[in-house]
PDB file of C-alpha atoms and ligand atoms in Angstrom:
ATOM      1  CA  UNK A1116     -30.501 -46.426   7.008  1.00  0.00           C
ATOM      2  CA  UNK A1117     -29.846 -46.585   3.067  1.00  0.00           C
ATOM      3  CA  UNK A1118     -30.494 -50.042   1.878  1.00  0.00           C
ATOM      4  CA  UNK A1119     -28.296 -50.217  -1.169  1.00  0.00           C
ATOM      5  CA  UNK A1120     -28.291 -53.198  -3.806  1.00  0.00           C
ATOM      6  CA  UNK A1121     -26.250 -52.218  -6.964  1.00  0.00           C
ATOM      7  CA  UNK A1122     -23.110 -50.931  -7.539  1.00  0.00           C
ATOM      8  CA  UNK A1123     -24.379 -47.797  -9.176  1.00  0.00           C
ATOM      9  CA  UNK A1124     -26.552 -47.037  -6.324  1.00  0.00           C
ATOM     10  CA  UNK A1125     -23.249 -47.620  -4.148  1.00  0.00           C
ATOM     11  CA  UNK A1126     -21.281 -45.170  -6.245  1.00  0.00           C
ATOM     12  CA  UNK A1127     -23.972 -42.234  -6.013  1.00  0.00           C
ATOM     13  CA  UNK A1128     -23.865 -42.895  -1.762  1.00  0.00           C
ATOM     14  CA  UNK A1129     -20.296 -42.509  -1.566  1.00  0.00           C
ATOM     15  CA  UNK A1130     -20.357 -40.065  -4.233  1.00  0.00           C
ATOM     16  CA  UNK A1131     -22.321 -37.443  -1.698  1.00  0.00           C
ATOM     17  CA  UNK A1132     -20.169 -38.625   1.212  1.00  0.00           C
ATOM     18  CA  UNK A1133     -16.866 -37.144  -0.660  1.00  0.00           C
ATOM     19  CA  UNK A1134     -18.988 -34.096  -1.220  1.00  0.00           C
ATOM     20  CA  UNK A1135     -19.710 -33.924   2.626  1.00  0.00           C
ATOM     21  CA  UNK A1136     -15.661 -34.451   2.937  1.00  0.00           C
ATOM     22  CA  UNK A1137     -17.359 -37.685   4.972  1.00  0.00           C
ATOM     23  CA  UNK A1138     -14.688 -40.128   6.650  1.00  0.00           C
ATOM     24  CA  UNK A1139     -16.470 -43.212   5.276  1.00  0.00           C
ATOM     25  CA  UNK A1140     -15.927 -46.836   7.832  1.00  0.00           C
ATOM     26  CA  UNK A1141     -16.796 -50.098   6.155  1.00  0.00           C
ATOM     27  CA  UNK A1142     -17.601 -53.061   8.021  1.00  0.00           C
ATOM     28  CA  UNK A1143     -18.538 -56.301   5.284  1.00  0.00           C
ATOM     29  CA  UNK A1144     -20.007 -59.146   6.705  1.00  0.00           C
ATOM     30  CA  UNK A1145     -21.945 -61.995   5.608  1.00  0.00           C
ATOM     31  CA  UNK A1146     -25.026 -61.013   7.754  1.00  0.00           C
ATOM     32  CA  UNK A1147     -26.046 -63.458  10.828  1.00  0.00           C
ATOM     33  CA  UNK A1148     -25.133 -60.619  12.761  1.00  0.00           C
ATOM     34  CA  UNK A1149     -24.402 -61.268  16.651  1.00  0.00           C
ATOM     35  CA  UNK A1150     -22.310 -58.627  18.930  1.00  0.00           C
ATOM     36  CA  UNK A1151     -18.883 -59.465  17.938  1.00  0.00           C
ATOM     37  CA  UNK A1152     -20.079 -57.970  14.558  1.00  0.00           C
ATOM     38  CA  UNK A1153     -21.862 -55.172  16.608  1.00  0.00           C
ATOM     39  CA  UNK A1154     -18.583 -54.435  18.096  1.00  0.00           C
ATOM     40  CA  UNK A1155     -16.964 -53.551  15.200  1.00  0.00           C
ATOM     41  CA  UNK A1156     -19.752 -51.535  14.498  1.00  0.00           C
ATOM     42  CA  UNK A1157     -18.968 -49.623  16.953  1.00  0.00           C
ATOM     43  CA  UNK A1158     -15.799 -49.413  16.522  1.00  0.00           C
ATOM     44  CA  UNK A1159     -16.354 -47.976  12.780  1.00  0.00           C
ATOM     45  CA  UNK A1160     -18.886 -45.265  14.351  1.00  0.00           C
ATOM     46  CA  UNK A1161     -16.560 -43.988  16.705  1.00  0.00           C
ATOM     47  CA  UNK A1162     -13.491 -43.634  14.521  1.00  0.00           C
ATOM     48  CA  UNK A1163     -15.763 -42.322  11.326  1.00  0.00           C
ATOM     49  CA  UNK A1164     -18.659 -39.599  10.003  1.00  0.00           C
ATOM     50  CA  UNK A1165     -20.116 -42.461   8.526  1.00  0.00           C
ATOM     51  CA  UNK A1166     -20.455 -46.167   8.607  1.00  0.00           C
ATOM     52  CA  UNK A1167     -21.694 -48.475   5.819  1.00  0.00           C
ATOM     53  CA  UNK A1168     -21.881 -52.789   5.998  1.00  0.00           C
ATOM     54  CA  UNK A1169     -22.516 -54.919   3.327  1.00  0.00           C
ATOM     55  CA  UNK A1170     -23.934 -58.500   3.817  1.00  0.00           C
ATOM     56  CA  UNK A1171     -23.313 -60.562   0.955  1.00  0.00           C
ATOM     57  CA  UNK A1172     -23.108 -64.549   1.842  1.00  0.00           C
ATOM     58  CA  UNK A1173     -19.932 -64.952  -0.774  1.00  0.00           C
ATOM     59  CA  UNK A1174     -19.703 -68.411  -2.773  1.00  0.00           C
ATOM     60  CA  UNK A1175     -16.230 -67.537  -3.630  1.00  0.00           C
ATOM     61  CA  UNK A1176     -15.548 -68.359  -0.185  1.00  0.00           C
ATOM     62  CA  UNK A1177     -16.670 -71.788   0.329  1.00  0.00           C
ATOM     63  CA  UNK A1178     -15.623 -75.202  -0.936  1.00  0.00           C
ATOM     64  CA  UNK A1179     -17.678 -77.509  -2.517  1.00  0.00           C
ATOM     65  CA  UNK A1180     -18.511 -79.575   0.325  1.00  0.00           C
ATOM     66  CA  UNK A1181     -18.956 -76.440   2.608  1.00  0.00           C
ATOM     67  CA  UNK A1182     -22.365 -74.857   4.445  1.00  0.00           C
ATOM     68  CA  UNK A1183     -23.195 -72.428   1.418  1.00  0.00           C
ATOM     69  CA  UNK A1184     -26.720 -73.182   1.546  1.00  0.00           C
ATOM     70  CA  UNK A1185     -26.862 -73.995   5.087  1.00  0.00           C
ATOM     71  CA  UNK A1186     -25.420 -70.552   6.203  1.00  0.00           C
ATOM     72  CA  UNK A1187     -27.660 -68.376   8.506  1.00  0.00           C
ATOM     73  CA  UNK A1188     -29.783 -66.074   6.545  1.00  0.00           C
ATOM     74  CA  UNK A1189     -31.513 -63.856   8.945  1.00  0.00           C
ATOM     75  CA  UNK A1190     -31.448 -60.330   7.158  1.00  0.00           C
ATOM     76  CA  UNK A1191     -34.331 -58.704   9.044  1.00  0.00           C
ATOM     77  CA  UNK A1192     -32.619 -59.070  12.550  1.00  0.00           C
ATOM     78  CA  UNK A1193     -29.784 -57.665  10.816  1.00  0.00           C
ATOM     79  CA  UNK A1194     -31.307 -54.952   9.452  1.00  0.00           C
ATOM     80  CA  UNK A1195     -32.792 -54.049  13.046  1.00  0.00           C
ATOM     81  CA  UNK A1196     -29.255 -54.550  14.819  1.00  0.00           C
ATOM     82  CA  UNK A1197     -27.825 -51.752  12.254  1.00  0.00           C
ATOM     83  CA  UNK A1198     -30.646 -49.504  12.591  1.00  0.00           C
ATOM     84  CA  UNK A1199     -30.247 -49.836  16.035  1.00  0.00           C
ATOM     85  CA  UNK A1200     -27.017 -48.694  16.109  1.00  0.00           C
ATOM     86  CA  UNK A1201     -27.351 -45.776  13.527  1.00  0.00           C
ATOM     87  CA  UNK A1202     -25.539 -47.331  10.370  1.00  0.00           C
ATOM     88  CA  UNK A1203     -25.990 -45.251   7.445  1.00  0.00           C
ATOM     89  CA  UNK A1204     -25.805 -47.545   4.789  1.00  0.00           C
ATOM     90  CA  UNK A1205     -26.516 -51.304   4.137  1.00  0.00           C
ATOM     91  CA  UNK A1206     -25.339 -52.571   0.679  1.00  0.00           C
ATOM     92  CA  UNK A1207     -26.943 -55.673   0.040  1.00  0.00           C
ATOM     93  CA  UNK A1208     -26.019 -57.414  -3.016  1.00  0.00           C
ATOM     94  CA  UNK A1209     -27.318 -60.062  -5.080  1.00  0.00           C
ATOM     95  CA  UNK A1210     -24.764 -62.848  -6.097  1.00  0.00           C
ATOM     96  CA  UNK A1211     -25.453 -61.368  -9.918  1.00  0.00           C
ATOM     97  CA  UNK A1212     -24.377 -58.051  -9.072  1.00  0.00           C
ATOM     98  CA  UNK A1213     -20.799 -59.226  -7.374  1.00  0.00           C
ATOM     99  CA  UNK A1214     -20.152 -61.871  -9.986  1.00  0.00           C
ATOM    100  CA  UNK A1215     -21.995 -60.938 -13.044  1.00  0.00           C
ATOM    101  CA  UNK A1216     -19.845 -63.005 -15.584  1.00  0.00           C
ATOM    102  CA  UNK A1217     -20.141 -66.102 -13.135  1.00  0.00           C
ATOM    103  CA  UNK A1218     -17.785 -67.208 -10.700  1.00  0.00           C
ATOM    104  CA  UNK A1219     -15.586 -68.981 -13.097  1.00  0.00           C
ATOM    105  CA  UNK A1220     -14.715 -66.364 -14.771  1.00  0.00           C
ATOM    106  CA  UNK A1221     -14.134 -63.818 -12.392  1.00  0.00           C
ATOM    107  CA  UNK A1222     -10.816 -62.497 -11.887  1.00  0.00           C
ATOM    108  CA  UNK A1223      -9.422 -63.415  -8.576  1.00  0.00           C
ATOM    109  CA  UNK A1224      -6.553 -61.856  -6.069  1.00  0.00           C
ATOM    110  CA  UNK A1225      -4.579 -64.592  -4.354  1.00  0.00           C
ATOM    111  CA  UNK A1226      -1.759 -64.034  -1.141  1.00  0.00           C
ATOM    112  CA  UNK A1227       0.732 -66.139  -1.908  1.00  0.00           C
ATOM    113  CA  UNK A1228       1.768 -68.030   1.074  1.00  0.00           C
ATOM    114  CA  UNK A1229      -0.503 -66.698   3.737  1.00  0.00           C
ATOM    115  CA  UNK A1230      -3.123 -68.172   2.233  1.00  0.00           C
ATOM    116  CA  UNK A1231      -2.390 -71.923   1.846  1.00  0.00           C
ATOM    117  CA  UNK A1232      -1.448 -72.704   5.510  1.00  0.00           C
ATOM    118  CA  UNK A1233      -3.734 -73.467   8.416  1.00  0.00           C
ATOM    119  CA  UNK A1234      -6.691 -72.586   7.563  1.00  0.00           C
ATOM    120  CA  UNK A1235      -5.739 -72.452   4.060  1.00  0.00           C
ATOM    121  CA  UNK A1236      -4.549 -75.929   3.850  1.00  0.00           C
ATOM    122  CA  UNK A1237      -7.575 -77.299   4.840  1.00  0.00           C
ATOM    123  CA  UNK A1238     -10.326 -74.837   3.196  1.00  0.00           C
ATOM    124  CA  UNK A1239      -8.539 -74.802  -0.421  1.00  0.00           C
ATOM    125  CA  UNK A1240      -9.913 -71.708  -2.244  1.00  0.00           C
ATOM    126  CA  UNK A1241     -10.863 -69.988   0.820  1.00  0.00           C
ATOM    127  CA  UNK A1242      -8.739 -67.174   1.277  1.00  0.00           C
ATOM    128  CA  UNK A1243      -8.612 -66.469  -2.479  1.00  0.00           C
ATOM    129  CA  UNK A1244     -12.378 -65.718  -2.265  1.00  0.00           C
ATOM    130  CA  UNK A1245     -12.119 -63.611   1.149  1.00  0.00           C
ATOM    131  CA  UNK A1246      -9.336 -61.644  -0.783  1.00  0.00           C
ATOM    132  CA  UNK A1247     -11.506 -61.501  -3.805  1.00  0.00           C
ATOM    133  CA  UNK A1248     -14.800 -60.490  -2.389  1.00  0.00           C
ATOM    134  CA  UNK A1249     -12.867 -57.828  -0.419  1.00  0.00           C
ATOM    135  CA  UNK A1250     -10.792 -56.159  -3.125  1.00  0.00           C
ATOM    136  CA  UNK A1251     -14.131 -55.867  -4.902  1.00  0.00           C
ATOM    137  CA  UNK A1252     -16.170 -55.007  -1.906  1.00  0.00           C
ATOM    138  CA  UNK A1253     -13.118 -52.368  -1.543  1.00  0.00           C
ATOM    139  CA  UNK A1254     -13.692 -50.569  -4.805  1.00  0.00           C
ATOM    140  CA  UNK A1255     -16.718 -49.890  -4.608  1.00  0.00           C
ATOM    141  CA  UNK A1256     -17.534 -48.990  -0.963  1.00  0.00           C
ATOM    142  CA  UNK A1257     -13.843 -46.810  -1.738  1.00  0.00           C
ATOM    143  CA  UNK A1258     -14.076 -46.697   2.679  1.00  0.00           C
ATOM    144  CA  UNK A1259     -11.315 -44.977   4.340  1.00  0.00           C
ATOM    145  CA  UNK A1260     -11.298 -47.496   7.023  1.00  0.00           C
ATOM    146  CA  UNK A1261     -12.077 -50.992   7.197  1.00  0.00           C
ATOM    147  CA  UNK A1262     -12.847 -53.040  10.451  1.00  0.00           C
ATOM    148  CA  UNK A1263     -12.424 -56.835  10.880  1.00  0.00           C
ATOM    149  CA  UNK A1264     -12.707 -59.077  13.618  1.00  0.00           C
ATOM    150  CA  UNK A1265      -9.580 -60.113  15.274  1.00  0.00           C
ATOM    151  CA  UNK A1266     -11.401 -63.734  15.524  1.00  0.00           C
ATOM    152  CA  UNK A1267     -10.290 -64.434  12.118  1.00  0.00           C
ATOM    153  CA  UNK A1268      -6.532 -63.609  12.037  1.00  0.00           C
ATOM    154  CA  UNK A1269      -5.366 -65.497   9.127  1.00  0.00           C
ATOM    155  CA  UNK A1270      -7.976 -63.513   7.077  1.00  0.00           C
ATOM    156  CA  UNK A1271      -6.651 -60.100   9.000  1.00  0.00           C
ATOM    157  CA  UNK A1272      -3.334 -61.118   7.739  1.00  0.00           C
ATOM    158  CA  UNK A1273      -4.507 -62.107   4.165  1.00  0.00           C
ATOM    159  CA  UNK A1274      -6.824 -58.683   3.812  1.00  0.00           C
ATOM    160  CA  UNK A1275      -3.726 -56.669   4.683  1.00  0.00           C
ATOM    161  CA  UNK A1276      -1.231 -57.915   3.142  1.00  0.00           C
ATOM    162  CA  UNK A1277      -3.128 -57.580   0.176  1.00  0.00           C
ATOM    163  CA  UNK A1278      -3.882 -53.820   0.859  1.00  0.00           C
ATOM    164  CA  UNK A1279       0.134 -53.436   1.524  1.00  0.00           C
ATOM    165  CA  UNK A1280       0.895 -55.357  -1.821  1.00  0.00           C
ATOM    166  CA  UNK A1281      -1.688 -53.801  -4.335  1.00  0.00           C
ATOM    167  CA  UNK A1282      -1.470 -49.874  -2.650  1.00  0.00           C
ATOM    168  CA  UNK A1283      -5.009 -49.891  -1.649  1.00  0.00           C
ATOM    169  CA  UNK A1284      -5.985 -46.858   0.350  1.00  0.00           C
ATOM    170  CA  UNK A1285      -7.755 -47.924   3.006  1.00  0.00           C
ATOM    171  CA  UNK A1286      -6.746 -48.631   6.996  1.00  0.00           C
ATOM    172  CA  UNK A1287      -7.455 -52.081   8.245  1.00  0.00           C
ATOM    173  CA  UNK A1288      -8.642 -51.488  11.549  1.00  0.00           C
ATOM    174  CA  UNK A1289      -8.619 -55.131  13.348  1.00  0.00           C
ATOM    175  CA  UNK A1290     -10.915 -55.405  16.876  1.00  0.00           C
ATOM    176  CA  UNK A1291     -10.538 -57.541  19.615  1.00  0.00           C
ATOM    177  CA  UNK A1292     -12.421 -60.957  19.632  1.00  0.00           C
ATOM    178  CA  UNK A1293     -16.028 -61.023  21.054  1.00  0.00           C
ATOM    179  CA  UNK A1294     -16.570 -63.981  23.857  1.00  0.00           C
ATOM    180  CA  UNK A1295     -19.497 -65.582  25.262  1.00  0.00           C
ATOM    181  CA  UNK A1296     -19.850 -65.627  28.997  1.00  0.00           C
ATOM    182  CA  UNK A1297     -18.018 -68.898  28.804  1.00  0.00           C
ATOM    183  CA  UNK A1298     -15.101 -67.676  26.661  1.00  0.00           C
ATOM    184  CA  UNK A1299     -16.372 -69.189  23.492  1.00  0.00           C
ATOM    185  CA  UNK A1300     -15.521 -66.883  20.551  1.00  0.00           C
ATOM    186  CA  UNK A1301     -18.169 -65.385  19.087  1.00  0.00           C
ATOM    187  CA  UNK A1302     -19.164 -66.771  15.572  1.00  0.00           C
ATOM    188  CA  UNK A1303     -22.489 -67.057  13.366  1.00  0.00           C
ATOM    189  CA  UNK A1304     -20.993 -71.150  13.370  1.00  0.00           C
ATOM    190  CA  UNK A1305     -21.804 -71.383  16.673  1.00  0.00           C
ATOM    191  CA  UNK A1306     -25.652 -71.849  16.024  1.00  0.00           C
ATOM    192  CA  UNK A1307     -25.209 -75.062  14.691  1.00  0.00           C
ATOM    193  CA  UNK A1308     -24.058 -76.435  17.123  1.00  0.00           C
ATOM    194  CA  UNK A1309     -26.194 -79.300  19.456  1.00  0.00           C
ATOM    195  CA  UNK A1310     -26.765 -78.021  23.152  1.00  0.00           C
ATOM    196  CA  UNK A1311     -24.453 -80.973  24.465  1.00  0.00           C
ATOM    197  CA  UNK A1312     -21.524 -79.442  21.670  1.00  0.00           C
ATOM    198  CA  UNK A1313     -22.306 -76.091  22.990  1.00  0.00           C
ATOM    199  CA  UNK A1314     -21.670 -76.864  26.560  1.00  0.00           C
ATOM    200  CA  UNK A1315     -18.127 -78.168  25.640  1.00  0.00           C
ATOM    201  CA  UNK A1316     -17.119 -75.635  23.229  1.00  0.00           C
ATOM    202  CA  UNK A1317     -15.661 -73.600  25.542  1.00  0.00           C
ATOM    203  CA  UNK A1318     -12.863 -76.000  25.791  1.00  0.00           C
ATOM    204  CA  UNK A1319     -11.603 -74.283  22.986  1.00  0.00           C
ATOM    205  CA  UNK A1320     -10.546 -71.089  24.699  1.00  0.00           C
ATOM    206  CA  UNK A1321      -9.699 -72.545  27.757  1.00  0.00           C
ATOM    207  CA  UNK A1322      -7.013 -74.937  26.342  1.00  0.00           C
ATOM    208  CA  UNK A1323      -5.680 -71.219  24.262  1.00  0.00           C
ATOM    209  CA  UNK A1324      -5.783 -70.117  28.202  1.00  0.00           C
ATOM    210  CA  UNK A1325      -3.528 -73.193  29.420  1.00  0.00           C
ATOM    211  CA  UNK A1326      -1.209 -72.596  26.556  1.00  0.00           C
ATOM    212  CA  UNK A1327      -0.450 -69.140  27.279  1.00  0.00           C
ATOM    213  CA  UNK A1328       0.141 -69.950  30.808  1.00  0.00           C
ATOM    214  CA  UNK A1329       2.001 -72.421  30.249  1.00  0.00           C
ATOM    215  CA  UNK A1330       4.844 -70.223  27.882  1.00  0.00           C
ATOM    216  CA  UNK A1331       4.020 -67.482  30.229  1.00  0.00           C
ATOM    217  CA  UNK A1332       5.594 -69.876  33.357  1.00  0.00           C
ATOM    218  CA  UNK A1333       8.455 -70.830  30.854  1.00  0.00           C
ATOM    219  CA  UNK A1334       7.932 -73.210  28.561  1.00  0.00           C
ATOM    220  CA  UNK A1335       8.845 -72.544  25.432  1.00  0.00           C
ATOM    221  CA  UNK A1336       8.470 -76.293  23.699  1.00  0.00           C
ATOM    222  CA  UNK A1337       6.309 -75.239  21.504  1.00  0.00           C
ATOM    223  CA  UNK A1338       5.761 -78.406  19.452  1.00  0.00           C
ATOM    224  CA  UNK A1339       5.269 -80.300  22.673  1.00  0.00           C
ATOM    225  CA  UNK A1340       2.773 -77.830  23.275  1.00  0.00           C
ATOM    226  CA  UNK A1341       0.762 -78.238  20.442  1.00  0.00           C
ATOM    227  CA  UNK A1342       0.745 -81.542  20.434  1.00  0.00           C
ATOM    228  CA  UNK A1343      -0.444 -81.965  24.065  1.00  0.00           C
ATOM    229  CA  UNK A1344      -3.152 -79.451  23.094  1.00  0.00           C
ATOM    230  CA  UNK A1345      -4.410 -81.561  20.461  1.00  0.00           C
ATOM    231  CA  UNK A1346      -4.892 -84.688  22.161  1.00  0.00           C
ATOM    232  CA  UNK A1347      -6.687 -82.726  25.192  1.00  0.00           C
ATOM    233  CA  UNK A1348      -9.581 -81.645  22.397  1.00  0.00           C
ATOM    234  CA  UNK A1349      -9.337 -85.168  20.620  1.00  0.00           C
ATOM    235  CA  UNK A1350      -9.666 -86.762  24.262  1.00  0.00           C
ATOM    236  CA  UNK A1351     -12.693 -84.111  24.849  1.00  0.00           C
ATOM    237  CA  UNK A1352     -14.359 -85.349  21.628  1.00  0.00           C
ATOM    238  CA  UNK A1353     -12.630 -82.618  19.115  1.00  0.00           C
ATOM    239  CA  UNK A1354     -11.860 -83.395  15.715  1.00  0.00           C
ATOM    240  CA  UNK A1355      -8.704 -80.938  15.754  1.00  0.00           C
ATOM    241  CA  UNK A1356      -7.548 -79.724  12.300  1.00  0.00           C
ATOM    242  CA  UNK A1357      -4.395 -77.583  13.559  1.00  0.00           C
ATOM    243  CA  UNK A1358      -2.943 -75.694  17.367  1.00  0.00           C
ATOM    244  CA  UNK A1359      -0.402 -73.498  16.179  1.00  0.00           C
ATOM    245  CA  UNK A1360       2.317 -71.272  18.064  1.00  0.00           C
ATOM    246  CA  UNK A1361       3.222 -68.569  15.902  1.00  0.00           C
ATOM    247  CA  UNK A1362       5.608 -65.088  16.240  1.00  0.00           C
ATOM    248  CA  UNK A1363       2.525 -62.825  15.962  1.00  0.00           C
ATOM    249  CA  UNK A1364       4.192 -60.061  14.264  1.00  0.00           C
ATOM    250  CA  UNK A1365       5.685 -62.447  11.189  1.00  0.00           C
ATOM    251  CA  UNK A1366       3.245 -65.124  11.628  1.00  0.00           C
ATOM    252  CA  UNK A1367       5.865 -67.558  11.196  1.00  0.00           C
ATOM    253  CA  UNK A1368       6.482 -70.626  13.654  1.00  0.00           C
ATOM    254  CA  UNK A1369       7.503 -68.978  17.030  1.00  0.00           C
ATOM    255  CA  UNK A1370      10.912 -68.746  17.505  1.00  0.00           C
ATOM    256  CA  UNK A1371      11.985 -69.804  21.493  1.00  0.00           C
ATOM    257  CA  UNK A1372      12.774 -65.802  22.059  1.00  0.00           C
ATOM    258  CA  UNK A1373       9.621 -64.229  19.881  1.00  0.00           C
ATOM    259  CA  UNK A1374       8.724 -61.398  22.035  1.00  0.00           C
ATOM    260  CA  UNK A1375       4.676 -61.636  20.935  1.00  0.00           C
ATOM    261  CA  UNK A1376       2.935 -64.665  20.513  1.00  0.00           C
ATOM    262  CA  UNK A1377      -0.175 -65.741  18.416  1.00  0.00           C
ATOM    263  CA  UNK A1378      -1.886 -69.176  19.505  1.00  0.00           C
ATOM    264  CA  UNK A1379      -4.572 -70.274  17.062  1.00  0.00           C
ATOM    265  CA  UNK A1380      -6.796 -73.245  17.064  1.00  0.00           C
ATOM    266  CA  UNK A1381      -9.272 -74.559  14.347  1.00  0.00           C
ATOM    267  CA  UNK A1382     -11.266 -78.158  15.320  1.00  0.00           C
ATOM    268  CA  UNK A1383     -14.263 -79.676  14.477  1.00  0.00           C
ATOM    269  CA  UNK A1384     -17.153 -79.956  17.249  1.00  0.00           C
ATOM    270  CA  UNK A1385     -19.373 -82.461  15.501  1.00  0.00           C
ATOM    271  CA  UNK A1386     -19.841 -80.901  11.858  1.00  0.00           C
ATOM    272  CA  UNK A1387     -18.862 -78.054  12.684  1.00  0.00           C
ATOM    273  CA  UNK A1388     -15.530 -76.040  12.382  1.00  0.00           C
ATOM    274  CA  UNK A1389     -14.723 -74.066  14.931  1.00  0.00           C
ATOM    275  CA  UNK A1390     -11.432 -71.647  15.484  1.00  0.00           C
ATOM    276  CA  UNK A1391     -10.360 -68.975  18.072  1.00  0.00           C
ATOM    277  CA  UNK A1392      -7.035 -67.849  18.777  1.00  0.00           C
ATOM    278  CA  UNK A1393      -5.192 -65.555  21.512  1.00  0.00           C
ATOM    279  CA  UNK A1394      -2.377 -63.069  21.635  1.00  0.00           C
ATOM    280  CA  UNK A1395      -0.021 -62.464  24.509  1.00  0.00           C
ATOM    281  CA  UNK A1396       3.504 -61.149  25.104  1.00  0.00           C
ATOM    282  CA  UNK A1397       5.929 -63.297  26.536  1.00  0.00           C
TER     283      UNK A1397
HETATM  284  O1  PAF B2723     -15.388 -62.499   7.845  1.00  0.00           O
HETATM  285  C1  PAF B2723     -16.358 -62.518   7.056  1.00  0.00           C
HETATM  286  O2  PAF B2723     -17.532 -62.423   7.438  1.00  0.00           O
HETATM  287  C2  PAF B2723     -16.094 -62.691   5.572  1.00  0.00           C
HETATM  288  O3  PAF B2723     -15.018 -63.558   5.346  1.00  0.00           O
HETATM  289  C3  PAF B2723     -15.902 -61.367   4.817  1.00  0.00           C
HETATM  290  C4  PAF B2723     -14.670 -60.617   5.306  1.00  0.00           C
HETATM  291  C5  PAF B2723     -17.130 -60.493   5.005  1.00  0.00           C
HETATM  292  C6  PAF B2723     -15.716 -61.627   3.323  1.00  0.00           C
HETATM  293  O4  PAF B2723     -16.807 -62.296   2.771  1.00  0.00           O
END
């Protein structure tokens, strides 16, 4: 596996990769890996001649009061889980090398919309560094493919409606959500939380499960819905920042008769913010 750190570096790899008439799969991350990033991996390895990540831990994307520092650094393990699975190509680089004229200067790409509900609304910023660090990431991996993890569906929807509105040429290839045995989503988040946390995170997914039955039996108050779901993870000791029903082909609030639904969740276990979501017909 190539470890690559600058951009020039970067261009030479994918340089010899058009010369091989190589089908080139990204997969960016910022490191921590566990299997749901393994997953789409594999995903990239199957569908491409070659598959490159990136770990890069992006300030763009936090707030000022977020876990910058605190985020999970564990590049070695990471480095093993790739080699492990026969990536090609690990760009690594330093916050100098993405932002070299600071982050206050940098030119940014911002969703309108998209990006300043849910998650939005209560990470201000967020999405506009995701969508940042991604168009950039984008130019100079120049992949043919891109995977993401369906866990984050907001920033699915951000990443390609920004491919869609600035006629970037790659495929957004989204993957289905890891779980733990338990149903918890997969996330590098979930390390912080306390052992008496992690035994009731769970309660996440399974309150996405009684929502879905619930429209699946019928009921199609959706607002009733939500709100019920709420106080369930406030009773079970959730801070909950938003349970949304949404049509998950416009990702507007369901209407009664929206054929495919999109149930997402964010709350706060503790200090930490968790979110999941789940997609069913109706
Ligand atoms: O999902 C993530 O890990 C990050 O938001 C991403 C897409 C790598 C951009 O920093």
């Amino acid at each position: 596996m190539q470890i690559i750190t600058t951009v020039s570096e970067l261009r030479q790899w994918r340089e010899a990769q058009r010369k091989q008439n190589n089908e080139v799969g990204f997969v960016p991350t910022m490191g921590n890996l566990h299997e749901g990033h393994l997953q789409l991996v594999k995903a990239a390895s199957t569908a491409c001649d070659v598959v490159i990540t990136s770990i890069f831990v992006n300030p763009m994307q936090f707030g000022q009061n977020e876990d910058l520092d605190a985020y999970p650094r564990t590049i070695e393990q990471d480095k093993a889980k790739l080699l492990s699975l026969g990536v090609d190509a690990l760009f690594l680089p330093s916050v100098d090398e993405m932002y070299p004229r600071g982050l206050s200067e940098q030119t940014f790409v911002e969703v309108p919309d998209i990006s300043h509900i849910l998650c939005g609304l209560s990470r201000p910023g967020h999405f506009r560094g995701v969508a940042t660090v991604v168009a950039k990431l984008f130019n100079m991996v120049q992949p043919n493919s891109a995977f993401f993890g369906e866990k984050d569906f907001q920033q699915l929807l951000v990443i390609k409606t920004m491919v869609k509105d600035l006629s970037m040429d790659v495929a957004i290839q989204p993957v289905a959500i890891e779980r733990e045995a338990d149903g918890l989503a997969m996330s590098s988040r979930n390390g912080y939380l306390s052992q008496q946390e992690r035994s009731k995170a769970s309660i996440l997914y399974q309150t996405l499960l009684d929502i879905k039955k619930a429209i699946q039996a019928g009921d199609r108050d959706f607002l009733a819905l939500e709100t019920r779901a709420r106080s369930a993870l406030n009773r079970e000791g959730f801070e909950t920042d938003y349970v949304s029903i949404r049509n998950a082909l416009t990702f507007s609030q369901a209407e009664k008769d929206a054929p495919q639904l999109v149930v997402l969740v964010a709350a706060f276990l503790g200090t930490t913010r968790l979110i999941d979501n789940i997609q069913f017909t109706c």
